[in-house]
GROMACS .gro file of C-alpha atoms in nm:
model
  192
    1UNK     CA    1   9.827   7.242   9.062
    2UNK     CA    2   9.928   7.457   8.820
    3UNK     CA    3  10.179   7.788   8.848
    4UNK     CA    4   9.897   8.007   8.731
    5UNK     CA    5   9.638   7.908   9.020
    6UNK     CA    6   9.541   8.199   9.219
    7UNK     CA    7   9.611   8.149   9.597
    8UNK     CA    8   9.409   8.308   9.856
    9UNK     CA    9   9.589   8.632   9.879
   10UNK     CA   10   9.534   8.668   9.523
   11UNK     CA   11   9.138   8.615   9.580
   12UNK     CA   12   9.093   8.825   9.867
   13UNK     CA   13   9.294   9.125   9.697
   14UNK     CA   14   9.102   9.096   9.380
   15UNK     CA   15   8.778   9.137   9.608
   16UNK     CA   16   8.940   9.417   9.780
   17UNK     CA   17   9.012   9.597   9.422
   18UNK     CA   18   8.663   9.533   9.321
   19UNK     CA   19   8.514   9.678   9.645
   20UNK     CA   20   8.723  10.025   9.612
   21UNK     CA   21   8.609  10.051   9.252
   22UNK     CA   22   8.250  10.071   9.346
   23UNK     CA   23   8.372  10.292   9.671
   24UNK     CA   24   8.535  10.529   9.401
   25UNK     CA   25   8.181  10.552   9.218
   26UNK     CA   26   8.005  10.588   9.516
   27UNK     CA   27   8.219  10.868   9.646
   28UNK     CA   28   8.158  11.045   9.277
   29UNK     CA   29   7.792  11.021   9.343
   30UNK     CA   30   7.804  11.177   9.683
   31UNK     CA   31   7.565  11.472   9.741
   32UNK     CA   32   7.376  11.400   9.423
   33UNK     CA   33   7.016  11.373   9.459
   34UNK     CA   34   6.868  11.339   9.084
   35UNK     CA   35   6.648  11.008   9.054
   36UNK     CA   36   6.947  10.853   8.818
   37UNK     CA   37   7.222  10.887   9.101
   38UNK     CA   38   6.994  10.771   9.366
   39UNK     CA   39   6.896  10.460   9.198
   40UNK     CA   40   7.253  10.419   9.089
   41UNK     CA   41   7.374  10.477   9.498
   42UNK     CA   42   7.141  10.205   9.599
   43UNK     CA   43   7.243   9.968   9.354
   44UNK     CA   44   7.610  10.035   9.446
   45UNK     CA   45   7.560   9.985   9.771
   46UNK     CA   46   7.347   9.664   9.753
   47UNK     CA   47   7.656   9.530   9.499
   48UNK     CA   48   7.923   9.595   9.735
   49UNK     CA   49   7.720   9.484  10.050
   50UNK     CA   50   7.648   9.144   9.849
   51UNK     CA   51   8.012   9.132   9.773
   52UNK     CA   52   8.156   9.221  10.148
   53UNK     CA   53   7.943   8.966  10.292
   54UNK     CA   54   8.042   8.702  10.090
   55UNK     CA   55   8.386   8.797  10.149
   56UNK     CA   56   8.354   8.840  10.503
   57UNK     CA   57   8.220   8.516  10.575
   58UNK     CA   58   8.465   8.301  10.342
   59UNK     CA   59   8.741   8.488  10.554
   60UNK     CA   60   8.575   8.393  10.913
   61UNK     CA   61   8.525   8.049  10.823
   62UNK     CA   62   8.828   7.939  10.587
   63UNK     CA   63   9.089   8.191  10.675
   64UNK     CA   64   9.057   8.338  11.016
   65UNK     CA   65   9.077   7.999  11.184
   66UNK     CA   66   9.383   7.915  11.012
   67UNK     CA   67   9.524   8.267  11.106
   68UNK     CA   68   9.433   8.200  11.456
   69UNK     CA   69   9.598   7.868  11.494
   70UNK     CA   70   9.928   7.904  11.323
   71UNK     CA   71  10.008   8.285  11.283
   72UNK     CA   72   9.825   8.497  11.567
   73UNK     CA   73   9.502   8.453  11.715
   74UNK     CA   74   9.487   8.844  11.791
   75UNK     CA   75   9.529   8.898  11.436
   76UNK     CA   76   9.237   8.735  11.340
   77UNK     CA   77   9.025   8.877  11.646
   78UNK     CA   78   9.074   9.227  11.541
   79UNK     CA   79   8.980   9.150  11.193
   80UNK     CA   80   8.648   8.963  11.282
   81UNK     CA   81   8.582   9.279  11.514
   82UNK     CA   82   8.631   9.520  11.205
   83UNK     CA   83   8.395   9.269  11.003
   84UNK     CA   84   8.131   9.326  11.307
   85UNK     CA   85   8.164   9.732  11.259
   86UNK     CA   86   8.110   9.717  10.897
   87UNK     CA   87   7.851   9.449  10.924
   88UNK     CA   88   7.619   9.703  11.140
   89UNK     CA   89   7.706   9.989  10.883
   90UNK     CA   90   7.567   9.770  10.597
   91UNK     CA   91   7.253   9.653  10.788
   92UNK     CA   92   7.182  10.022  10.850
   93UNK     CA   93   7.248  10.118  10.511
   94UNK     CA   94   6.993   9.819  10.406
   95UNK     CA   95   6.717   9.996  10.580
   96UNK     CA   96   6.787  10.344  10.423
   97UNK     CA   97   6.677  10.466  10.117
   98UNK     CA   98   6.932  10.647   9.908
   99UNK     CA   99   6.780  10.983   9.950
  100UNK     CA  100   6.779  10.982  10.309
  101UNK     CA  101   6.976  11.259  10.458
  102UNK     CA  102   7.225  11.012  10.619
  103UNK     CA  103   7.262  10.789  10.338
  104UNK     CA  104   7.604  10.961  10.237
  105UNK     CA  105   7.739  10.957  10.522
  106UNK     CA  106   7.685  10.609  10.633
  107UNK     CA  107   7.824  10.504  10.281
  108UNK     CA  108   8.143  10.736  10.370
  109UNK     CA  109   8.137  10.545  10.712
  110UNK     CA  110   8.155  10.195  10.531
  111UNK     CA  111   8.391  10.302  10.298
  112UNK     CA  112   8.616  10.421  10.596
  113UNK     CA  113   8.592  10.114  10.790
  114UNK     CA  114   8.648   9.880  10.478
  115UNK     CA  115   8.966  10.091  10.355
  116UNK     CA  116   9.093  10.033  10.714
  117UNK     CA  117   9.034   9.694  10.717
  118UNK     CA  118   9.188   9.626  10.359
  119UNK     CA  119   9.475   9.841  10.482
  120UNK     CA  120   9.547   9.601  10.800
  121UNK     CA  121   9.478   9.277  10.616
  122UNK     CA  122   9.718   9.400  10.282
  123UNK     CA  123   9.959   9.543  10.540
  124UNK     CA  124  10.047   9.241  10.766
  125UNK     CA  125   9.808   8.973  10.752
  126UNK     CA  126   9.840   8.875  10.367
  127UNK     CA  127  10.234   8.884  10.403
  128UNK     CA  128  10.202   8.659  10.716
  129UNK     CA  129  10.012   8.419  10.510
  130UNK     CA  130  10.247   8.374  10.239
  131UNK     CA  131  10.507   8.313  10.516
  132UNK     CA  132  10.327   8.095  10.716
  133UNK     CA  133  10.182   7.837  10.428
  134UNK     CA  134  10.285   7.664  10.142
  135UNK     CA  135  10.175   7.735   9.804
  136UNK     CA  136   9.959   7.455   9.773
  137UNK     CA  137   9.791   7.561  10.109
  138UNK     CA  138   9.711   7.885   9.999
  139UNK     CA  139   9.572   7.801   9.651
  140UNK     CA  140   9.356   7.529   9.904
  141UNK     CA  141   9.242   7.816  10.099
  142UNK     CA  142   9.167   7.978   9.795
  143UNK     CA  143   8.932   7.740   9.655
  144UNK     CA  144   8.767   7.695   9.969
  145UNK     CA  145   8.704   8.065   9.985
  146UNK     CA  146   8.523   8.046   9.641
  147UNK     CA  147   8.336   7.766   9.752
  148UNK     CA  148   8.201   7.953  10.032
  149UNK     CA  149   8.138   8.276   9.852
  150UNK     CA  150   7.881   8.094   9.645
  151UNK     CA  151   7.697   7.972   9.921
  152UNK     CA  152   7.725   8.265  10.132
  153UNK     CA  153   7.450   8.480  10.271
  154UNK     CA  154   7.431   8.819  10.085
  155UNK     CA  155   7.302   9.032  10.342
  156UNK     CA  156   7.469   9.168  10.661
  157UNK     CA  157   7.370   8.946  10.972
  158UNK     CA  158   7.546   9.159  11.262
  159UNK     CA  159   7.368   8.973  11.540
  160UNK     CA  160   7.526   8.647  11.385
  161UNK     CA  161   7.860   8.602  11.606
  162UNK     CA  162   8.173   8.626  11.368
  163UNK     CA  163   8.280   8.248  11.457
  164UNK     CA  164   8.355   8.012  11.199
  165UNK     CA  165   8.160   7.734  11.341
  166UNK     CA  166   7.838   7.963  11.390
  167UNK     CA  167   7.884   8.090  11.090
  168UNK     CA  168   7.891   7.722  10.925
  169UNK     CA  169   7.584   7.643  11.105
  170UNK     CA  170   7.376   7.942  11.060
  171UNK     CA  171   7.528   8.026  10.679
  172UNK     CA  172   7.297   7.809  10.476
  173UNK     CA  173   6.952   7.881  10.609
  174UNK     CA  174   7.057   8.276  10.626
  175UNK     CA  175   7.192   8.239  10.258
  176UNK     CA  176   6.843   8.071  10.124
  177UNK     CA  177   6.672   8.351  10.305
  178UNK     CA  178   6.872   8.634  10.167
  179UNK     CA  179   6.852   8.474   9.823
  180UNK     CA  180   6.496   8.427   9.839
  181UNK     CA  181   6.456   8.803   9.938
  182UNK     CA  182   6.685   8.915   9.684
  183UNK     CA  183   6.476   8.756   9.432
  184UNK     CA  184   6.147   8.901   9.499
  185UNK     CA  185   6.278   9.258   9.552
  186UNK     CA  186   6.533   9.232   9.248
  187UNK     CA  187   6.812   9.307   9.483
  188UNK     CA  188   7.165   9.249   9.314
  189UNK     CA  189   7.014   9.177   8.984
  190UNK     CA  190   7.178   9.485   8.793
  191UNK     CA  191   7.536   9.529   8.634
  192UNK     CA  192   7.735   9.779   8.482
   0.00000   0.00000   0.00000
């Protein structure tokens, strides 16, 4: 392994920075109702949902089981509960049009949930990961996280338990269906 390989904390932190970049743009669009702003809001919500779902599934299947076993089961359970709350919000947003009167409030709710979650993870869990695992283990976890993110679902599935075994069992089918729906709808195909 080379010294410049990213470890799992680096990978997850980079995701967090990307989510916050999208959130900042969404906050700038709050209250705007012109067609271009509405289109951009929808694109950004779809983009961040895809990223958040992939990130969450990777954490739940590759990081939290290790945290449960070697650090603190309560820590992992708390993070899974936060994921479940955010999934409910993402599912609500998926069903809403950007011009829905409650859309901006639901976006603000998602932003608050994720920022709280990030603060929790970066404030404690990430330090504990680095303190309890070797550099090699952290780099291996990063590689596993990146692999899972490539095949993870792209839509929130709040009815699916946030359990590693369940996510691994149903993930491929959910991912296939999500990717088919995305291909038909064009969701997630826009870029900056």
